[in-house]
Amino acid sequence: MPLDNPLLNLDSRIQFDQIQAGQVMPALETLLAEANRTVEVLAREPAVPRTYASTLTALDMATERLEDAMALVRHLEGVATSPELRAANNEAEPLVSEFLSSIPLNPGLWKAVKQVAAGEEELSAVERRFLKKTVDGFRRHGAELDDEGKQKLQEVEVELTRITTKFSENVLDSTNAFEYVITDEAQLAGLPPSAIAAAKQNAEAKGMAGWRFTLQGPSYAAILTYLDDGKVREHFYRASMRRAAEAPFDNSGLVERILTLRHQKAHLLGYFNFADLVLEERMSKRGARALEFLYELASHTSDRFLQENRDLLAFRHKLEGDFAPEPAAWDVAYYAEKMRRERYDFDEEEVRPYFPLPQVVRGMFAIAESLFGIRVVERPGLSVWNVDVHGYDVQDADGQLLGSFYSDWHPRETKRGGAWMDALRTGGPAADGGFTPHVGIICGNLTEPIGDAPALLTHREVETIFHEFGHLLHHCLSRVPVRSLAGTNVAWDFVELPSQIMENWCWETEALDLFARHYQSHAPIPPELLAKMKRARTFRAANTQMRQLGFGIVDLQLHIDFEAKSYREKTGGTVVDYARIMMQSYSPADLPAEHASICSFTHLFSSPVAYGSGYYSYKWAEVLDADAFGRFREEGVLNPETGRAFREMILEKGDSEDPEDLYRAFRGREPDHRALLERLGLLTLQSD
Ligand SMILES: [Zn+2]
């Protein structure tokens, strides 16, 4: 193999343009063998007593080169794929993940880790935390079980993998089994031109005349939101709620089986239930606590929720007369959209001219520079994977290089969808007293420039850029000496705090003034337009929140209170009935008896763990970001001292301390959900 394989020699200036698909497998085989040897040596009984450095630090570093190379391959496959690269990635990925998941099951390593834990070595707080987390991680993977227990756990995992895959396939197949073709143009009444064009294109692709609609997200949402024909909306709604709930794609039995297996797994490992197993390493710590959090939010949302539902009925009466019935489940989105248009008259397109991409990015950097005391410097001429990519350095106030990153904002055929941040290399303080710079990337699929004009973004797209940049700062500003605890390697319900908090600056006039300017006239957003945008933000916010809370509550209830017996007693039926009855309280309309949306809830059941017991995290993180931003509100949204505090107590700390302690250090108290309620317009502030 050539010695100059760039995947074997990664440093902070990655030569993206020199990496070829043919180098992937040779490099990863070398790195896998290297990591394997290191792990074997670590697992062997040593001649001298083990220390933290010889065991834990060595374990932390053992897989670094392998993981960095794999991250880079995965990254390139995501932004500049080719059939060769995809094949190489598909070949490498299972080998690497199999190796990584074998580590906590290695008996020699488990013994080694326990020896260090039992030792009397003087350790720093970060070292103690890493040691404890390593011990816990091994335990949670079954390191402490006897052979029979390990065998049983293995059987549970194998079955879970198999049936959660089947669950996903059933959802996909039953979604694809539905189509609805309209051939009479009059029946399209109500739909916006974009949805009609998409349906036309869809029909053409299938060699059909007319307009073809499906249960896929955009098509389904367009029908439910806009189509005037209520009978057709009902047909779509019922079909969607029955997805994967009947033969030949029936998931109802699989849901029960997945819950049973997860419960067995939790019991084997010594937990009361699956939620406690999953949440032990999260900020919420226990299932019951996460559930309590959701019920508490629901109690503050329900009055407004009922009010919104009464308003919608009144709106319908105004349109159709006093005898019009309450909106059915398939009517809610339709009337809500009509009401939104009448009340708010806010068109997202109106603000685009104020958000040219280069200006938004410059403004965002300026805000981060003054808040966090850093400098972001563009580095033209770096090796990149596409001409559209920009490279930057992040420097500390004294000029020290903290990290480099690359931005890649527009769609391409060779790039996957969505927006994301990825860590390509995790740096931090080095043993010699120096500092190893981080490397990260931020990607999106934002509106492209047309002609000579810059790309003009929607406000939501501006939020997306700020969001991913927040993740990037969490990565690039990390000063954690332990790689596994650095940057964004934090609890799942904490990781969105640095990203979501950045979105707040997209709503503050003071901050908007720095970057929201008309791309031709340089005028700021007219105050009336900004006010309309802010008002539209809270439209039916209680309904949106109740829906999320309902999903989170069903998720936790199923994973906490799982006893086939108990829910049968409560509902006299199956898990499908149980889920429907629970969801009913969070729905603005009656759920029909055949409603079985739990059968297509892929978030919860599409892989052995998936988001099972974790759906609440969305709301949890929103509470954190709204409340943390409250300190900026109180002290000045551009106050550099507050910014420095956020940098020192959150952005630099990764998982080196308990996130609850980090939060308290920044905010001076426990998180308070009132800031979120206020942001959603669910709180009248008189009481405070
Ligand atoms: Zn995020």
Tab-separated table of C-alpha atoms in Angstrom, residues 5-306:
chain	number	residue	atom	x	y	z
A	5	ASN	CA	-2.445	7.380	1.730
A	6	PRO	CA	-3.858	10.663	3.081
A	7	LEU	CA	-6.325	8.820	5.346
A	8	LEU	CA	-3.355	7.512	7.330
A	9	ASN	CA	-1.837	10.942	7.846
A	10	LEU	CA	-4.674	13.227	8.881
A	11	ASP	CA	-3.803	16.461	10.599
A	12	SER	CA	-5.563	19.773	11.012
A	13	ARG	CA	-5.187	20.695	7.320
A	14	ILE	CA	-7.026	17.872	5.587
A	15	GLN	CA	-6.177	17.315	1.923
A	16	PHE	CA	-9.780	16.662	0.848
A	17	ASP	CA	-8.992	16.783	-2.847
A	18	GLN	CA	-6.397	14.033	-2.606
A	19	ILE	CA	-8.637	11.390	-1.040
A	20	GLN	CA	-9.835	8.700	-3.425
A	21	ALA	CA	-12.355	5.919	-2.958
A	22	GLY	CA	-9.679	3.316	-3.689
A	23	GLN	CA	-7.722	4.422	-0.611
A	24	VAL	CA	-10.581	3.867	1.832
A	25	MET	CA	-10.440	0.118	2.433
A	26	PRO	CA	-6.618	-0.173	2.512
A	27	ALA	CA	-6.442	2.686	5.040
A	28	LEU	CA	-9.256	1.389	7.227
A	29	GLU	CA	-7.863	-2.136	7.263
A	30	THR	CA	-4.528	-0.765	8.440
A	31	LEU	CA	-6.179	1.415	11.085
A	32	LEU	CA	-8.471	-1.378	12.287
A	33	ALA	CA	-5.489	-3.695	12.707
A	34	GLU	CA	-3.608	-0.960	14.531
A	35	ALA	CA	-6.515	-0.263	16.933
A	36	ASN	CA	-7.053	-3.986	17.449
A	37	ARG	CA	-3.409	-4.470	18.457
A	38	THR	CA	-3.612	-1.567	20.903
A	39	VAL	CA	-6.773	-2.981	22.487
A	40	GLU	CA	-5.223	-6.447	22.774
A	41	VAL	CA	-2.166	-5.067	24.524
A	42	LEU	CA	-4.394	-3.073	26.884
A	43	ALA	CA	-6.466	-6.140	27.702
A	44	ARG	CA	-3.418	-8.227	28.622
A	45	GLU	CA	-2.281	-8.407	32.245
A	46	PRO	CA	0.600	-5.909	32.497
A	47	ALA	CA	3.956	-6.418	34.264
A	48	VAL	CA	3.572	-3.173	36.221
A	49	PRO	CA	0.436	-1.932	38.015
A	50	ARG	CA	-2.068	-0.208	35.786
A	51	THR	CA	-2.528	3.542	35.936
A	52	TYR	CA	-5.162	5.907	34.616
A	53	ALA	CA	-2.756	7.033	31.885
A	54	SER	CA	-1.691	3.552	30.814
A	55	THR	CA	-5.291	2.327	30.674
A	56	LEU	CA	-7.964	5.027	30.400
A	57	THR	CA	-6.002	7.581	28.387
A	58	ALA	CA	-4.684	4.789	26.202
A	59	LEU	CA	-8.244	3.499	25.653
A	60	ASP	CA	-9.481	7.021	24.874
A	61	MET	CA	-6.785	7.372	22.195
A	62	ALA	CA	-6.780	3.800	20.889
A	63	THR	CA	-9.483	4.408	18.306
A	64	GLU	CA	-8.742	8.040	17.432
A	65	ARG	CA	-7.030	7.499	14.087
A	66	LEU	CA	-9.624	4.926	13.064
A	67	GLU	CA	-12.587	7.095	14.053
A	68	ASP	CA	-11.151	10.221	12.405
A	69	ALA	CA	-10.584	8.398	9.132
A	70	MET	CA	-14.081	6.876	9.253
A	71	ALA	CA	-15.626	10.289	10.015
A	72	LEU	CA	-13.870	11.721	7.005
A	73	VAL	CA	-15.019	8.927	4.694
A	74	ARG	CA	-18.598	9.267	5.983
A	75	HIS	CA	-18.371	13.014	5.472
A	76	LEU	CA	-17.153	12.746	1.869
A	77	GLU	CA	-19.805	10.150	1.128
A	78	GLY	CA	-22.374	12.673	2.418
A	79	VAL	CA	-21.176	15.712	0.450
A	80	ALA	CA	-19.455	14.377	-2.670
A	81	THR	CA	-20.597	10.829	-3.158
A	82	SER	CA	-19.756	8.546	-6.062
A	83	PRO	CA	-20.666	4.896	-6.587
A	84	GLU	CA	-17.097	3.912	-5.639
A	85	LEU	CA	-17.099	6.000	-2.471
A	86	ARG	CA	-20.511	4.711	-1.429
A	87	ALA	CA	-19.382	1.127	-1.955
A	88	ALA	CA	-16.206	1.731	0.061
A	89	ASN	CA	-18.166	3.410	2.839
A	90	ASN	CA	-20.704	0.585	2.944
A	91	GLU	CA	-17.902	-1.941	3.156
A	92	ALA	CA	-15.983	-0.102	5.879
A	93	GLU	CA	-18.804	1.085	8.125
A	94	PRO	CA	-19.978	-2.305	9.495
A	95	LEU	CA	-16.399	-3.440	10.150
A	96	VAL	CA	-15.631	-0.312	12.134
A	97	SER	CA	-18.865	-0.311	14.100
A	98	GLU	CA	-18.513	-4.014	14.890
A	99	PHE	CA	-15.035	-3.384	16.245
A	100	LEU	CA	-16.124	-0.376	18.309
A	101	SER	CA	-19.072	-2.216	19.835
A	102	SER	CA	-16.840	-5.166	20.780
A	103	ILE	CA	-14.760	-2.977	23.113
A	104	PRO	CA	-17.122	-2.905	26.131
A	105	LEU	CA	-17.603	-6.665	25.812
A	106	ASN	CA	-13.870	-7.417	26.036
A	107	PRO	CA	-13.373	-9.181	29.416
A	108	GLY	CA	-9.671	-8.245	29.632
A	109	LEU	CA	-10.458	-4.566	29.135
A	110	TRP	CA	-13.284	-4.701	31.672
A	111	LYS	CA	-10.865	-6.161	34.194
A	112	ALA	CA	-8.323	-3.463	33.359
A	113	VAL	CA	-10.844	-0.656	33.805
A	114	LYS	CA	-12.020	-2.123	37.124
A	115	GLN	CA	-8.421	-2.352	38.368
A	116	VAL	CA	-7.904	1.352	37.756
A	117	ALA	CA	-11.251	2.131	39.373
A	118	ALA	CA	-10.254	0.161	42.463
A	119	GLY	CA	-6.825	1.850	42.638
A	120	GLU	CA	-5.877	4.746	44.842
A	121	GLU	CA	-4.388	7.000	42.241
A	122	GLU	CA	-4.939	10.729	42.683
A	123	LEU	CA	-7.148	11.797	39.766
A	124	SER	CA	-8.450	15.129	38.522
A	125	ALA	CA	-12.209	15.726	38.393
A	126	VAL	CA	-12.309	15.179	34.618
A	127	GLU	CA	-10.314	11.968	34.951
A	128	ARG	CA	-12.651	10.703	37.676
A	129	ARG	CA	-15.637	11.491	35.491
A	130	PHE	CA	-14.176	9.676	32.504
A	131	LEU	CA	-13.328	6.677	34.660
A	132	LYS	CA	-16.845	6.545	36.072
A	133	LYS	CA	-18.467	6.968	32.667
A	134	THR	CA	-16.264	4.204	31.250
A	135	VAL	CA	-17.204	1.808	34.050
A	136	ASP	CA	-20.906	2.677	33.610
A	137	GLY	CA	-20.656	2.279	29.839
A	138	PHE	CA	-19.123	-1.196	30.132
A	139	ARG	CA	-21.836	-2.187	32.621
A	140	ARG	CA	-24.620	-0.902	30.448
A	141	HIS	CA	-23.288	-3.045	27.633
A	142	GLY	CA	-23.434	-6.122	29.830
A	143	ALA	CA	-19.776	-6.418	30.902
A	144	GLU	CA	-20.818	-7.575	34.366
A	145	LEU	CA	-23.213	-10.320	33.296
A	146	ASP	CA	-22.346	-14.000	33.636
A	147	ASP	CA	-22.105	-16.095	30.506
A	148	GLU	CA	-25.773	-16.978	30.544
A	149	GLY	CA	-26.742	-13.318	30.951
A	150	LYS	CA	-24.421	-12.275	28.147
A	151	GLN	CA	-25.916	-14.946	25.926
A	152	LYS	CA	-29.441	-13.774	26.748
A	153	LEU	CA	-28.533	-10.123	26.129
A	154	GLN	CA	-26.994	-11.062	22.812
A	155	GLU	CA	-30.208	-12.873	21.797
A	156	VAL	CA	-32.305	-9.852	22.732
A	157	GLU	CA	-30.052	-7.530	20.698
A	158	VAL	CA	-30.123	-9.788	17.664
A	159	GLU	CA	-33.911	-10.041	17.716
A	160	LEU	CA	-34.292	-6.295	18.308
A	161	THR	CA	-32.076	-5.533	15.320
A	162	ARG	CA	-34.079	-7.874	13.145
A	163	ILE	CA	-37.573	-6.742	14.101
A	164	THR	CA	-36.827	-3.015	14.234
A	165	THR	CA	-35.513	-3.323	10.685
A	166	LYS	CA	-38.750	-5.069	9.766
A	167	PHE	CA	-40.686	-2.280	11.492
A	168	SER	CA	-39.025	0.339	9.247
A	169	GLU	CA	-39.566	-1.732	6.132
A	170	ASN	CA	-43.262	-2.096	6.908
A	171	VAL	CA	-43.636	1.663	7.338
A	172	LEU	CA	-41.865	2.307	4.076
A	173	ASP	CA	-43.764	-0.376	2.164
A	174	SER	CA	-47.184	0.606	3.446
A	175	THR	CA	-46.442	4.281	2.748
A	176	ASN	CA	-45.455	3.394	-0.793
A	177	ALA	CA	-48.465	1.129	-1.286
A	178	PHE	CA	-50.784	4.148	-1.233
A	179	GLU	CA	-51.379	6.524	-4.110
A	180	TYR	CA	-54.158	8.839	-5.112
A	181	VAL	CA	-54.350	10.139	-8.638
A	182	ILE	CA	-56.481	13.133	-9.572
A	183	THR	CA	-57.323	13.516	-13.237
A	184	ASP	CA	-59.976	16.227	-13.005
A	185	GLU	CA	-58.241	19.573	-12.513
A	186	ALA	CA	-61.245	20.956	-10.616
A	187	GLN	CA	-60.512	18.511	-7.785
A	188	LEU	CA	-57.188	20.246	-7.101
A	189	ALA	CA	-59.019	23.262	-5.727
A	190	GLY	CA	-57.223	24.873	-2.798
A	191	LEU	CA	-53.750	23.446	-3.450
A	192	PRO	CA	-50.858	25.871	-3.978
A	193	PRO	CA	-49.089	25.812	-7.384
A	194	SER	CA	-45.929	24.222	-5.926
A	195	ALA	CA	-47.888	21.205	-4.631
A	196	ILE	CA	-49.747	20.858	-7.936
A	197	ALA	CA	-46.471	20.992	-9.879
A	198	ALA	CA	-44.892	18.367	-7.596
A	199	ALA	CA	-47.911	16.052	-8.047
A	200	LYS	CA	-47.793	16.511	-11.815
A	201	GLN	CA	-44.091	15.649	-11.861
A	202	ASN	CA	-44.750	12.653	-9.642
A	203	ALA	CA	-47.412	11.356	-12.055
A	204	GLU	CA	-45.146	11.888	-15.056
A	205	ALA	CA	-42.334	9.970	-13.387
A	206	LYS	CA	-44.758	7.043	-13.070
A	207	GLY	CA	-45.913	7.410	-16.676
A	208	MET	CA	-49.379	8.516	-15.579
A	209	ALA	CA	-51.687	11.308	-16.648
A	210	GLY	CA	-52.953	13.797	-14.045
A	211	TRP	CA	-51.627	14.519	-10.576
A	212	ARG	CA	-50.321	11.829	-8.236
A	213	PHE	CA	-50.375	12.271	-4.452
A	214	THR	CA	-48.854	9.996	-1.802
A	215	LEU	CA	-48.501	9.643	1.962
A	216	GLN	CA	-44.947	11.000	1.829
A	217	GLY	CA	-44.450	14.101	4.014
A	218	PRO	CA	-44.723	17.011	1.544
A	219	SER	CA	-47.543	15.502	-0.500
A	220	TYR	CA	-49.598	14.481	2.556
A	221	ALA	CA	-49.066	17.838	4.276
A	222	ALA	CA	-50.178	19.735	1.171
A	223	ILE	CA	-53.426	17.721	0.953
A	224	LEU	CA	-54.284	18.072	4.659
A	225	THR	CA	-53.408	21.781	4.771
A	226	TYR	CA	-54.834	23.087	1.527
A	227	LEU	CA	-57.171	20.774	-0.366
A	228	ASP	CA	-60.741	22.092	-0.301
A	229	ASP	CA	-62.352	18.644	-0.682
A	230	GLY	CA	-62.888	17.380	2.875
A	231	LYS	CA	-63.729	13.840	1.750
A	232	VAL	CA	-60.334	13.472	0.096
A	233	ARG	CA	-58.567	14.925	3.132
A	234	GLU	CA	-60.377	12.348	5.263
A	235	HIS	CA	-59.316	9.552	2.907
A	236	PHE	CA	-55.660	10.618	3.244
A	237	TYR	CA	-55.855	11.040	7.002
A	238	ARG	CA	-57.372	7.610	7.584
A	239	ALA	CA	-54.879	5.966	5.233
A	240	SER	CA	-51.972	7.651	6.994
A	241	MET	CA	-53.161	6.707	10.483
A	242	ARG	CA	-53.583	3.102	9.343
A	243	ARG	CA	-50.102	2.883	7.881
A	244	ALA	CA	-48.313	-0.312	8.901
A	245	ALA	CA	-51.334	-1.316	10.990
A	246	GLU	CA	-52.730	-4.093	8.833
A	247	ALA	CA	-51.554	-7.040	6.740
A	248	PRO	CA	-49.335	-7.450	4.845
A	249	PHE	CA	-47.380	-4.669	6.609
A	250	ASP	CA	-48.717	-4.985	10.150
A	251	ASN	CA	-46.476	-3.505	12.865
A	252	SER	CA	-48.856	-3.790	15.834
A	253	GLY	CA	-47.419	-7.116	16.989
A	254	LEU	CA	-43.880	-5.852	16.408
A	255	VAL	CA	-44.459	-2.808	18.629
A	256	GLU	CA	-45.467	-5.089	21.519
A	257	ARG	CA	-42.498	-7.355	20.894
A	258	ILE	CA	-40.006	-4.458	20.695
A	259	LEU	CA	-41.322	-3.080	23.986
A	260	THR	CA	-41.082	-6.533	25.585
A	261	LEU	CA	-37.501	-7.030	24.443
A	262	ARG	CA	-36.399	-3.568	25.549
A	263	HIS	CA	-37.972	-4.229	28.905
A	264	GLN	CA	-36.160	-7.579	29.197
A	265	LYS	CA	-32.893	-5.918	28.298
A	266	ALA	CA	-33.384	-3.271	30.986
A	267	HIS	CA	-34.148	-5.978	33.564
A	268	LEU	CA	-31.094	-8.020	32.601
A	269	LEU	CA	-28.904	-4.981	33.138
A	270	GLY	CA	-30.490	-4.179	36.491
A	271	TYR	CA	-32.884	-1.346	35.644
A	272	PHE	CA	-36.571	-1.025	36.431
A	273	ASN	CA	-37.462	-0.174	32.877
A	274	PHE	CA	-36.036	0.765	29.495
A	275	ALA	CA	-36.458	4.501	30.075
A	276	ASP	CA	-34.253	4.338	33.175
A	277	LEU	CA	-31.605	2.402	31.258
A	278	VAL	CA	-31.501	4.937	28.433
A	279	LEU	CA	-31.840	8.078	30.522
A	280	GLU	CA	-29.266	7.212	33.176
A	281	GLU	CA	-26.590	8.916	31.104
A	282	ARG	CA	-28.835	11.783	30.020
A	283	MET	CA	-29.470	15.028	31.839
A	284	SER	CA	-32.954	13.927	32.920
A	285	LYS	CA	-31.409	10.825	34.629
A	286	ARG	CA	-34.665	8.903	35.074
A	287	GLY	CA	-37.776	8.131	33.060
A	288	ALA	CA	-40.105	9.366	35.780
A	289	ARG	CA	-38.332	12.718	35.884
A	290	ALA	CA	-38.579	13.214	32.112
A	291	LEU	CA	-42.258	12.302	32.266
A	292	GLU	CA	-42.908	14.716	35.101
A	293	PHE	CA	-41.220	17.438	33.032
A	294	LEU	CA	-43.614	16.810	30.120
A	295	TYR	CA	-46.735	16.726	32.307
A	296	GLU	CA	-45.678	19.969	33.931
A	297	LEU	CA	-45.351	21.684	30.537
A	298	ALA	CA	-48.689	20.204	29.461
A	299	SER	CA	-50.398	21.661	32.510
A	300	HIS	CA	-49.186	25.127	31.473
A	301	THR	CA	-50.254	24.629	27.879
A	302	SER	CA	-53.706	23.104	28.177
A	303	ASP	CA	-55.744	26.289	28.805
A	304	ARG	CA	-54.348	27.978	25.743
A	305	PHE	CA	-54.711	24.734	23.808
A	306	LEU	CA	-58.446	24.610	24.558
